[in-house]
């Protein structure tokens, strides 16, 4: 029997299909529960007492999918928080899933991400909820933040109230509460996920936080701003351009060990390497063919971008700069007079979101020097927006489970923050206590919330459910590489005019092409390779036997090189316990609640 099972397993991997049984035991099998009222009746009930705010139900109508029919509720929580909740009419198995959104939100999308291998999600068995975070617009639009109430709603209020409304609808529609509640998010959705665990530990039983933009105030100002100003001449022209990045990437791969035991061009731990200018041929003065060299001016920019926002006095303003191995997606312009994705991220945020008061007269990043004084300026609202509170004792004590994950080739949110935050929780709660409810997984070669050269197809919901419902902690995630590999294509934005043209391209670059909203998760694509991802600080190392494309042939090895990542002050001062505050809006101003 064991021999037959072994052959079946080998066949499954050879077929390029992810064997989820090796990732985690199945979650509980829960009976299906049918509604106790008609969908339309949900519009006749009052929910203000459950939510604590006025709720307007706009519609409750049938939504047909290929996995069954949902009762789709559209609502507004006062003053302007848009919410959608989809409740299965035939196949609810007593679970609730809330999904976060990326960028600056402004849209509602019910689609569960990173749940492709989770049968209850692909069969449409979850109640699924999402919110626009209190405003409507593109994921890159920041104008809403000139309203102080919308800042509070975006920072932490919208997701909490959405969870309360969803639970009230579940109770009314099915005549019973959910048995388990989950939250999943990446990018700003990762910040939202951590915010829920930190501020509202009773909202969810299990949470996944991916590529978390939780260092929000400094991420969207100093991290992205540095990518712009460190790459500009005095006249404002860009130095390092997109077509030069492959030269740098090849040099990095030639000098950095993969550490996985496989020469696949993917760095298992980019912190095991420190860039040296000697890695790259320096173009001679007047050299016409620059196809295999970088100029001294370009190399100087490269060193700055790896280092990250800092000054000559030793101030470190962000956890780290761009990681080694991420070069092909660096947010630099396509032309000397072009605009970069980082500029499109930082400028609107500085104008409308990050600084106290109304719209700021910042038209270029030269209007906001990246110095200690301006770091203090954006730090004023860190207690509002940042999700860097390492005191997770409330979430831990109520039995919550949290999976953090981050691509190690992320060009938009540095994986260094996730590492620094995890270390901060360990320092505050202790290593053993932390390991009992929190695991961090770092995906080699994976970009922002996916993409890149590494295996980025992962099902996070199945191991989270197994941990939450069966108390079986994930010893590894199974990551797959899609059989259809999309080429790495730089996306130069069109010129940025008064209306910030090119925002759509920047949104796609940082957040991917958004799937049409659906409460049913997509099926796992065909895979050509699988690899385990072990909890930090371990990496996957090839055993030397069998196919390197087979996850079974890797072992867990602790990587001491993560210790090379050191987060200095003042950035490190903002990753710690109890550093958040509650706010109220008074007229055009924000005020800390007493």
Tab-separated table of C-alpha atoms in Angstrom, residues 33-51 55-61 71-77 83-88 92 96 98 127-130 161-178:
chain	number	residue	atom	x	y	z
A	33	UNK	CA	-26.348	25.298	6.788
A	34	UNK	CA	-29.251	26.700	4.768
A	35	UNK	CA	-30.749	30.200	5.149
A	36	UNK	CA	-33.746	30.688	7.418
A	37	UNK	CA	-35.136	33.622	5.431
A	38	UNK	CA	-35.317	34.930	1.892
A	39	UNK	CA	-32.426	37.026	0.633
A	40	UNK	CA	-34.581	40.108	0.108
A	41	UNK	CA	-35.723	40.101	3.735
A	42	UNK	CA	-32.235	41.202	4.804
A	43	UNK	CA	-33.089	44.703	3.534
A	44	UNK	CA	-35.919	45.009	6.060
A	45	UNK	CA	-33.819	44.503	9.185
A	46	UNK	CA	-31.868	46.996	11.280
A	47	UNK	CA	-28.196	46.391	12.012
A	48	UNK	CA	-27.199	49.599	13.799
A	49	UNK	CA	-27.251	47.975	17.239
A	50	UNK	CA	-24.814	45.257	16.097
A	51	UNK	CA	-22.470	47.569	14.192
A	55	UNK	CA	-26.262	50.974	8.256
A	56	UNK	CA	-28.074	51.442	4.945
A	57	UNK	CA	-28.793	48.223	3.028
A	58	UNK	CA	-29.119	49.187	-0.646
A	59	UNK	CA	-29.873	45.779	-2.086
A	60	UNK	CA	-29.921	42.059	-1.362
A	61	UNK	CA	-30.145	40.042	-4.564
A	71	UNK	CA	-27.264	36.410	-1.608
A	72	UNK	CA	-25.241	39.511	-2.455
A	73	UNK	CA	-25.799	42.389	-0.055
A	74	UNK	CA	-24.646	45.910	-0.860
A	75	UNK	CA	-24.586	48.402	1.982
A	76	UNK	CA	-23.130	51.610	3.375
A	77	UNK	CA	-21.938	52.053	6.937
A	83	UNK	CA	-19.549	47.145	1.810
A	84	UNK	CA	-20.439	44.017	-0.158
A	85	UNK	CA	-21.193	40.661	1.436
A	86	UNK	CA	-21.952	37.447	-0.447
A	87	UNK	CA	-23.782	34.727	1.503
A	88	UNK	CA	-24.076	31.217	-0.032
A	92	UNK	CA	-22.476	27.534	3.427
A	96	UNK	CA	-16.708	33.689	7.047
A	98	UNK	CA	-13.156	38.928	4.714
A	127	UNK	CA	-19.546	33.973	3.295
A	128	UNK	CA	-17.234	36.583	1.738
A	129	UNK	CA	-17.106	40.294	2.596
A	130	UNK	CA	-15.097	43.296	1.398
A	161	UNK	CA	-17.246	47.677	11.033
A	162	UNK	CA	-17.504	45.527	7.913
A	163	UNK	CA	-16.718	42.461	10.037
A	164	UNK	CA	-19.426	43.425	12.533
A	165	UNK	CA	-22.001	43.924	9.759
A	166	UNK	CA	-21.081	40.648	8.046
A	167	UNK	CA	-21.487	38.742	11.297
A	168	UNK	CA	-24.868	40.395	11.929
A	169	UNK	CA	-26.042	39.394	8.440
A	170	UNK	CA	-24.805	35.834	8.971
A	171	UNK	CA	-26.762	35.573	12.228
A	172	UNK	CA	-29.918	36.918	10.595
A	173	UNK	CA	-29.689	34.958	7.333
A	174	UNK	CA	-28.732	31.548	8.727
A	175	UNK	CA	-30.127	31.843	12.241
A	176	UNK	CA	-26.697	31.139	13.755
A	177	UNK	CA	-23.219	32.708	13.870
A	178	UNK	CA	-20.239	31.552	11.838
